Short mmCIF file of C-alpha atoms and ligand atoms in Angstrom, two decimals:
data_model
loop_
_atom_site.label_atom_id
_atom_site.label_comp_id
_atom_site.label_asym_id
_atom_site.label_seq_id
_atom_site.Cartn_x
_atom_site.Cartn_y
_atom_site.Cartn_z
CA ARG Q 1 240.84 222.87 -25.79
CA LYS Q 2 237.81 222.32 -27.79
CA CYS Q 3 237.08 219.07 -29.60
CA ILE Q 4 237.66 219.87 -33.15
CA VAL Q 5 235.09 217.60 -34.99
CA VAL Q 6 234.59 217.37 -39.04
CA ILE Q 7 231.20 216.19 -39.81
CA THR Q 8 229.92 214.61 -43.53
CA GLY Q 9 227.12 216.14 -44.52
CA ALA Q 10 225.73 217.64 -41.63
CA SER Q 11 223.07 219.73 -43.53
CA SER Q 12 220.60 217.66 -42.58
CA GLY Q 13 219.16 214.44 -41.08
CA LEU Q 14 221.39 212.83 -38.86
CA GLY Q 15 224.57 214.75 -39.42
CA LEU Q 16 222.38 218.07 -38.10
CA ALA Q 17 220.78 216.49 -35.17
CA THR Q 18 224.43 214.84 -33.97
CA ALA Q 19 225.99 218.78 -34.66
CA LYS Q 20 223.64 220.05 -32.30
CA ALA Q 21 224.08 218.01 -29.37
CA LEU Q 22 227.62 218.04 -30.03
CA SER Q 23 227.69 221.62 -29.87
CA GLU Q 24 224.75 221.15 -26.54
CA THR Q 25 227.41 219.89 -24.95
CA GLY Q 26 229.63 223.19 -24.71
CA GLN Q 27 233.06 220.97 -25.30
CA CYS Q 28 232.83 220.51 -29.32
CA HIS Q 29 233.72 223.11 -32.27
CA VAL Q 30 232.00 221.25 -35.46
CA ILE Q 31 233.24 221.43 -38.70
CA MET Q 32 230.30 220.98 -41.13
CA ALA Q 33 231.58 219.40 -44.39
CA CYS Q 34 228.72 219.65 -46.98
CA ARG Q 35 228.02 220.11 -50.77
CA ASN Q 36 225.92 223.29 -50.44
CA PHE Q 37 226.96 225.46 -48.21
CA LEU Q 38 224.16 227.98 -47.83
CA LYS Q 39 221.65 225.00 -47.26
CA ALA Q 40 224.16 224.57 -44.69
CA GLU Q 41 224.76 227.49 -42.98
CA ARG Q 42 220.61 227.56 -42.57
CA ALA Q 43 219.94 224.71 -41.11
CA ALA Q 44 222.86 225.30 -38.40
CA LYS Q 45 220.68 228.69 -37.72
CA THR Q 46 217.51 227.13 -37.85
CA ALA Q 47 219.02 224.10 -35.80
CA GLY Q 48 219.85 226.96 -33.02
CA ILE Q 49 224.01 226.42 -32.61
CA PRO Q 50 225.11 229.03 -31.61
CA LYS Q 51 228.15 230.66 -34.97
CA GLU Q 52 230.89 229.92 -32.24
CA ASN Q 53 230.32 226.30 -32.17
CA TYR Q 54 230.37 225.33 -36.00
CA THR Q 55 232.32 225.94 -39.22
CA VAL Q 56 231.00 225.36 -42.67
CA MET Q 57 233.68 224.09 -45.35
CA HIS Q 58 232.92 222.61 -48.81
CA LEU Q 59 233.15 219.85 -49.25
CA ASP Q 60 231.46 217.81 -52.56
CA LEU Q 61 232.39 213.81 -51.94
CA ALA Q 62 231.23 212.92 -55.40
CA SER Q 63 234.03 214.63 -57.12
CA LEU Q 64 237.41 213.41 -55.64
CA GLU Q 65 239.27 216.60 -56.27
CA SER Q 66 236.54 218.53 -54.13
CA VAL Q 67 237.71 216.09 -51.46
CA ARG Q 68 241.39 216.78 -51.55
CA GLN Q 69 240.23 220.46 -51.82
CA PHE Q 70 238.46 220.66 -48.85
CA VAL Q 71 241.73 218.67 -47.01
CA ASP Q 72 243.72 221.56 -48.59
CA THR Q 73 240.96 224.59 -46.93
CA PHE Q 74 240.49 222.48 -43.43
CA ARG Q 75 244.42 222.66 -42.95
CA ARG Q 76 244.40 226.27 -43.81
CA SER Q 77 242.24 226.75 -41.28
CA GLY Q 78 245.03 225.56 -38.25
CA MET Q 79 242.58 223.86 -36.46
CA PRO Q 80 243.78 220.13 -35.72
CA LEU Q 81 241.70 217.37 -35.92
CA ASP Q 82 240.38 215.31 -33.12
CA VAL Q 83 237.05 213.33 -34.53
CA LEU Q 84 236.26 212.93 -38.63
CA VAL Q 85 232.47 211.34 -38.82
CA CYS Q 86 231.63 210.06 -42.73
CA ASN Q 87 228.13 210.65 -42.69
CA ALA Q 88 227.29 211.89 -45.80
CA ALA Q 89 224.97 209.18 -48.04
CA VAL Q 90 222.52 209.58 -50.93
CA TYR Q 91 219.96 206.71 -50.87
CA LEU Q 92 218.39 206.03 -55.02
CA PRO Q 93 216.08 203.58 -55.17
CA THR Q 94 213.53 204.53 -57.78
CA ALA Q 95 216.57 205.07 -60.21
CA LYS Q 96 216.11 203.22 -63.74
CA GLU Q 97 219.67 204.46 -64.46
CA PRO Q 98 222.75 204.88 -62.80
CA THR Q 99 224.45 208.30 -62.31
CA TYR Q 100 227.73 209.18 -61.91
CA THR Q 101 230.48 211.04 -59.55
CA ALA Q 102 232.83 213.56 -61.19
CA GLU Q 103 235.19 210.88 -62.36
CA GLY Q 104 232.78 208.43 -63.12
CA PHE Q 105 232.18 206.16 -60.54
CA GLU Q 106 228.11 204.97 -59.46
CA LEU Q 107 226.71 207.51 -57.17
CA SER Q 108 226.13 205.85 -54.37
CA VAL Q 109 229.20 203.95 -54.38
CA GLY Q 110 231.43 206.27 -55.74
CA THR Q 111 229.93 209.30 -52.61
CA ASN Q 112 228.85 207.37 -49.54
CA HIS Q 113 232.40 204.66 -49.93
CA LEU Q 114 235.26 206.54 -52.28
CA GLY Q 115 234.83 210.07 -51.56
CA HIS Q 116 234.98 208.70 -47.88
CA PHE Q 117 237.55 206.59 -48.28
CA LEU Q 118 239.38 208.88 -49.97
CA LEU Q 119 239.07 211.67 -46.89
CA ALA Q 120 239.33 209.55 -44.08
CA ARG Q 121 242.97 208.43 -45.42
CA LEU Q 122 243.90 211.29 -45.94
CA LEU Q 123 242.43 212.94 -42.66
CA LEU Q 124 244.45 209.48 -41.03
CA ASP Q 125 247.78 211.75 -40.98
CA ASP Q 126 245.61 215.16 -39.46
CA LEU Q 127 244.08 212.92 -36.36
CA LYS Q 128 247.81 211.36 -35.76
CA LYS Q 129 249.02 215.20 -35.09
CA SER Q 130 246.46 215.68 -33.09
CA ASP Q 131 247.10 216.12 -29.17
CA TYR Q 132 243.19 215.28 -28.47
CA PRO Q 133 243.45 212.37 -25.98
CA THR Q 134 240.34 210.52 -27.47
CA LYS Q 135 240.85 210.96 -31.28
CA ARG Q 136 238.40 208.93 -33.40
CA LEU Q 137 237.30 207.79 -36.84
CA ILE Q 138 233.26 207.17 -37.18
CA ILE Q 139 231.77 205.95 -40.58
CA VAL Q 140 228.01 205.77 -40.00
CA GLY Q 141 227.13 202.35 -41.28
CA SER Q 142 223.21 200.78 -41.76
CA ILE Q 143 221.32 197.65 -40.58
CA THR Q 144 221.94 196.20 -43.88
CA GLY Q 145 225.44 194.84 -42.20
CA ASN Q 146 222.95 192.55 -39.06
CA THR Q 147 221.44 189.45 -40.80
CA ASN Q 148 219.75 188.75 -37.73
CA THR Q 149 217.30 191.27 -38.22
CA LEU Q 150 214.24 191.39 -40.62
CA ALA Q 151 215.27 194.87 -42.24
CA GLY Q 152 218.59 193.35 -42.94
CA ASN Q 153 217.43 190.53 -45.00
CA VAL Q 154 215.09 192.70 -47.22
CA PRO Q 155 215.94 192.60 -50.56
CA PRO Q 156 217.82 193.45 -52.68
CA LYS Q 157 220.44 192.11 -50.50
CA ALA Q 158 223.67 194.11 -49.78
CA ASN Q 159 225.97 191.11 -52.06
CA LEU Q 160 230.08 192.77 -53.01
CA GLY Q 161 230.36 189.37 -54.81
CA ASP Q 162 233.84 189.19 -55.96
CA LEU Q 163 233.67 192.92 -56.08
CA ARG Q 164 234.90 192.86 -60.25
CA GLY Q 165 232.25 195.57 -61.21
CA LEU Q 166 234.55 197.67 -58.06
CA VAL Q 167 237.68 196.82 -60.12
CA GLY Q 168 236.47 197.88 -63.62
CA GLY Q 169 235.84 201.00 -62.20
CA LEU Q 170 231.86 200.68 -61.48
CA ASN Q 171 230.71 201.95 -64.73
CA ASP Q 172 229.15 200.24 -67.50
CA LEU Q 173 231.79 200.97 -70.04
CA ASN Q 174 234.16 198.93 -68.78
CA SER Q 175 232.31 196.45 -66.57
CA SER Q 176 229.23 197.14 -64.63
CA PRO Q 177 227.80 200.08 -62.10
CA MET Q 178 227.25 197.78 -59.70
CA ILE Q 179 230.37 196.37 -56.98
CA ASP Q 180 229.32 192.71 -57.90
CA GLY Q 181 229.50 193.37 -61.44
CA GLY Q 182 225.63 192.80 -61.67
CA GLU Q 183 222.99 194.97 -63.22
CA PHE Q 184 222.48 198.58 -62.06
CA ASP Q 185 219.97 198.14 -58.57
CA GLY Q 186 219.88 201.33 -56.63
CA ALA Q 187 218.51 199.78 -53.68
CA LYS Q 188 220.94 197.61 -53.74
CA ALA Q 189 223.89 200.19 -54.42
CA TYR Q 190 223.72 201.75 -51.41
CA LYS Q 191 223.27 198.98 -49.14
CA ASP Q 192 226.64 197.60 -51.00
CA SER Q 193 228.07 200.98 -50.09
CA LYS Q 194 227.41 200.70 -46.36
CA VAL Q 195 228.86 196.99 -46.14
CA CYS Q 196 232.24 198.99 -47.70
CA ASN Q 197 231.85 201.34 -44.86
CA MET Q 198 231.76 198.94 -42.01
CA LEU Q 199 234.46 197.02 -43.97
CA THR Q 200 236.43 200.15 -44.76
CA MET Q 201 235.94 200.97 -40.45
CA GLN Q 202 236.98 197.40 -39.10
CA GLU Q 203 240.19 197.59 -41.75
CA LEU Q 204 241.26 200.92 -40.49
CA HIS Q 205 241.20 199.54 -36.82
CA ARG Q 206 243.39 196.56 -37.80
CA ARG Q 207 245.53 199.06 -40.12
CA TYR Q 208 246.74 201.90 -37.21
CA HIS Q 209 244.53 201.42 -33.65
CA GLU Q 210 247.72 199.77 -32.35
CA GLU Q 211 250.16 202.11 -33.88
CA THR Q 212 247.72 205.27 -33.72
CA GLY Q 213 245.77 204.67 -30.64
CA ILE Q 214 242.77 206.29 -32.37
CA THR Q 215 239.20 204.45 -31.78
CA PHE Q 216 237.41 203.14 -35.37
CA ALA Q 217 233.92 203.16 -34.71
CA SER Q 218 230.78 202.49 -37.12
CA LEU Q 219 227.08 202.41 -35.84
CA TYR Q 220 223.34 201.90 -36.97
CA PRO Q 221 222.26 204.42 -35.26
CA GLY Q 222 217.78 203.39 -35.55
CA CYS Q 223 215.53 203.92 -38.44
CA ILE Q 224 215.52 207.62 -38.65
CA ALA Q 225 212.49 207.14 -41.13
CA GLU Q 226 212.05 210.81 -41.21
CA THR Q 227 215.35 212.05 -42.99
CA GLY Q 228 215.88 213.64 -46.29
CA LEU Q 229 217.51 210.36 -46.85
CA PHE Q 230 214.22 208.90 -48.71
CA ARG Q 231 213.73 212.03 -50.62
CA ASN Q 232 213.70 209.99 -53.85
CA HIS Q 233 211.96 207.62 -52.91
CA VAL Q 234 208.05 207.43 -54.18
CA PRO Q 235 205.39 209.36 -51.91
CA LEU Q 236 203.76 206.43 -50.65
CA PHE Q 237 206.70 204.80 -49.13
CA ARG Q 238 207.53 208.12 -47.89
CA THR Q 239 203.91 207.99 -45.95
CA LEU Q 240 203.72 204.56 -44.58
CA PHE Q 241 207.88 204.16 -44.24
CA PRO Q 242 207.43 206.56 -40.43
CA PRO Q 243 204.62 204.44 -38.95
CA PHE Q 244 205.29 201.02 -40.02
CA GLN Q 245 208.79 201.59 -38.47
CA LYS Q 246 207.13 202.96 -35.23
CA TYR Q 247 204.10 200.54 -34.82
CA ILE Q 248 205.23 197.53 -37.07
CA THR Q 249 209.23 197.00 -36.62
CA LYS Q 250 209.38 199.15 -33.96
CA GLY Q 251 213.05 200.12 -35.10
CA TYR Q 252 211.86 203.95 -35.17
CA VAL Q 253 214.31 206.92 -33.88
CA SER Q 254 214.03 210.59 -33.89
CA GLU Q 255 216.53 212.73 -35.82
CA GLU Q 256 217.09 213.99 -32.32
CA GLU Q 257 217.75 211.01 -30.29
CA ALA Q 258 219.60 209.39 -33.15
CA GLY Q 259 222.05 212.34 -33.16
CA LYS Q 260 222.23 212.09 -29.52
CA ARG Q 261 223.26 208.44 -30.42
CA LEU Q 262 225.96 209.11 -32.89
CA ALA Q 263 227.50 212.43 -30.53
CA GLN Q 264 227.68 208.84 -27.73
CA VAL Q 265 230.46 207.41 -29.88
CA VAL Q 266 232.38 210.94 -31.07
CA SER Q 267 232.56 212.28 -27.25
CA ASP Q 268 231.32 209.35 -24.62
CA PRO Q 269 234.40 208.57 -22.13
CA SER Q 270 232.69 205.17 -22.50
CA LEU Q 271 232.21 204.38 -26.21
CA THR Q 272 236.12 204.38 -27.04
CA LYS Q 273 236.72 200.85 -27.99
CA SER Q 274 237.94 200.57 -31.32
CA GLY Q 275 236.74 197.81 -34.33
CA VAL Q 276 233.22 198.33 -33.07
CA TYR Q 277 229.79 198.44 -34.48
CA TRP Q 278 227.59 200.04 -31.88
CA SER Q 279 223.80 199.97 -31.84
CA TRP Q 280 221.14 200.31 -29.50
CA ASN Q 281 218.23 198.19 -27.59
CA LYS Q 282 214.59 199.37 -26.97
CA ASN Q 283 215.97 201.21 -24.14
CA SER Q 284 218.16 203.71 -26.05
CA SER Q 285 221.39 202.17 -23.79
CA SER Q 286 225.07 201.29 -26.64
CA PHE Q 287 225.85 197.76 -27.18
CA GLU Q 288 228.07 195.76 -29.49
CA ASN Q 289 226.40 194.24 -32.13
CA GLN Q 290 227.48 191.72 -34.28
CA LEU Q 291 227.58 192.01 -38.10
CA SER Q 292 227.14 189.97 -40.91
CA GLU Q 293 229.41 187.49 -42.33
CA GLU Q 294 230.21 189.70 -45.40
CA ALA Q 295 230.28 192.78 -43.51
CA SER Q 296 233.02 191.07 -41.39
CA ASN Q 297 234.52 189.36 -43.94
CA ALA Q 298 238.75 190.29 -43.45
CA GLU Q 299 239.81 188.86 -47.05
CA LYS Q 300 236.69 191.01 -48.32
CA ALA Q 301 237.95 194.15 -46.27
CA LEU Q 302 241.70 193.84 -47.52
CA LYS Q 303 240.56 193.16 -51.31
CA LEU Q 304 238.16 196.27 -51.15
CA TRP Q 305 240.94 198.88 -49.58
CA GLU Q 306 243.29 197.92 -52.54
CA ILE Q 307 240.97 198.33 -55.17
CA SER Q 308 239.69 201.44 -53.58
CA GLU Q 309 243.10 202.85 -52.78
CA LYS Q 310 243.81 202.73 -57.07
CA LEU Q 311 240.28 203.96 -57.49
CA VAL Q 312 241.11 207.07 -55.61
CA GLY Q 313 244.55 207.44 -56.93
CA LEU Q 314 246.04 206.54 -53.60
CA ALA Q 315 248.12 203.47 -55.28
P1 NDP W 401 220.18 212.75 -45.46
O1 NDP W 401 219.48 212.76 -46.63
O2 NDP W 401 219.08 213.88 -44.54
O3 NDP W 401 221.57 213.10 -44.78
C1 NDP W 401 222.30 213.19 -45.71
C2 NDP W 401 223.40 214.27 -45.99
O4 NDP W 401 224.53 213.87 -46.91
C3 NDP W 401 223.12 215.24 -46.09
O5 NDP W 401 223.33 216.65 -45.60
C4 NDP W 401 223.30 215.63 -48.15
O6 NDP W 401 223.78 216.51 -48.07
C5 NDP W 401 224.58 214.99 -47.93
N1 NDP W 401 224.98 214.28 -49.24
C6 NDP W 401 224.77 213.74 -49.97
N2 NDP W 401 225.94 213.46 -51.21
C7 NDP W 401 226.66 214.58 -50.63
C8 NDP W 401 227.77 214.90 -51.28
N3 NDP W 401 228.21 214.22 -52.46
N4 NDP W 401 228.82 215.78 -50.71
C9 NDP W 401 228.84 216.03 -49.48
N5 NDP W 401 227.52 215.65 -48.93
C10 NDP W 401 226.84 215.21 -49.40
O7 NDP W 401 220.32 211.30 -45.03
P2 NDP W 401 220.62 210.33 -43.42
O8 NDP W 401 220.63 211.98 -42.24
O9 NDP W 401 219.33 210.12 -43.06
O10 NDP W 401 221.55 210.06 -43.15
C11 NDP W 401 222.93 210.29 -42.53
C12 NDP W 401 223.58 208.61 -42.26
O11 NDP W 401 222.98 207.58 -41.83
C13 NDP W 401 224.19 207.67 -43.53
O12 NDP W 401 224.85 207.80 -43.55
C14 NDP W 401 222.68 206.97 -43.66
O13 NDP W 401 223.14 206.18 -45.10
C15 NDP W 401 222.96 206.56 -42.41
N6 NDP W 401 221.64 205.91 -41.82
C16 NDP W 401 220.52 206.55 -42.09
C17 NDP W 401 219.12 206.10 -41.66
C18 NDP W 401 218.11 206.45 -41.83
O14 NDP W 401 217.05 205.24 -41.64
N7 NDP W 401 217.75 207.19 -42.58
C19 NDP W 401 219.27 204.36 -40.80
C20 NDP W 401 220.78 204.13 -41.07
C21 NDP W 401 221.78 204.79 -41.58
P3 NDP W 401 222.71 217.86 -49.25
O15 NDP W 401 221.74 218.24 -47.47
O16 NDP W 401 223.15 218.71 -50.03
O17 NDP W 401 221.23 217.29 -49.96
#
């Protein structure tokens, strides 16, 4: 049978390119878990994904109620779950003031980390039940986790501190919209959320890999400088960023190539090792990358797990 893959945020950029690459293998059916149903349908059509290879289901990660509803709808479809890809993200580098999810968490960490945290935890049961031989749970990471690169060191750098802002519920009524309890900074909030994504993948691996056989993985697909992720940036940045990445840092990768990379992590039989953060070198071959100290700190991963459980209502 076909492999059933849920991809969050498959209505544009990396998620859409991955859905297309997986569809082209002829061996996958993609559940496009998206907040804008019509946009997702149109995107799938425009990308030329055949109707029988995808289903759009509504999911707004900025609402925990919507996450629970999505899980319910998916279960009622009767389809098994073989692979979950947590891909959606928001990036608000120019925001002066924080904005919030339905439950009142700062939007970047609330969407990118907490929404996915609840989704992954709930769908773990479905993955366990699937009879598919290579079950996987993938959380898209970012270069901000590797401090051995130039881009991973550009300020403001990710820093979760002692997680006091997260304990306070990520809003400025109680404490601070930032995980470390500091002043709001949209670019930093995004980077912090990506560190959370990578820590969560490793904690999932430690807790569940042996017992379930599920492969847990994260990746940095390269700098996909033209995706919608940069839609909130200033126009000059959006003009200069792609050539800068192409010719200066040489980290640039097209949406199509990035989609092929993520599709590899979803379905390549040679990429089934669990607990790995994948990256690609210049000739596009995959390798196991090292994470920064903070993004691989097991103590922090555990603390993040326990606080996140409370915030999303699992503990
Ligand atoms: P895009 O903005 O093109 O795609 C992001 C997707 O997330 C969109 O489909 C968007 O939906 C969706 N999304 C945003 N908020 C929500 C929400 N509340 N609920 C459900 N879906 C939501 O960006 P990319 O394709 O670049 O980003 C995809 C992933 O790749 C992210 O995890 C990002 O961190 C990562 N990444 C990107 C890099 C890059 O250079 N671009 C580099 C490294 C990692 P909608 O279409 O409705 O807006």
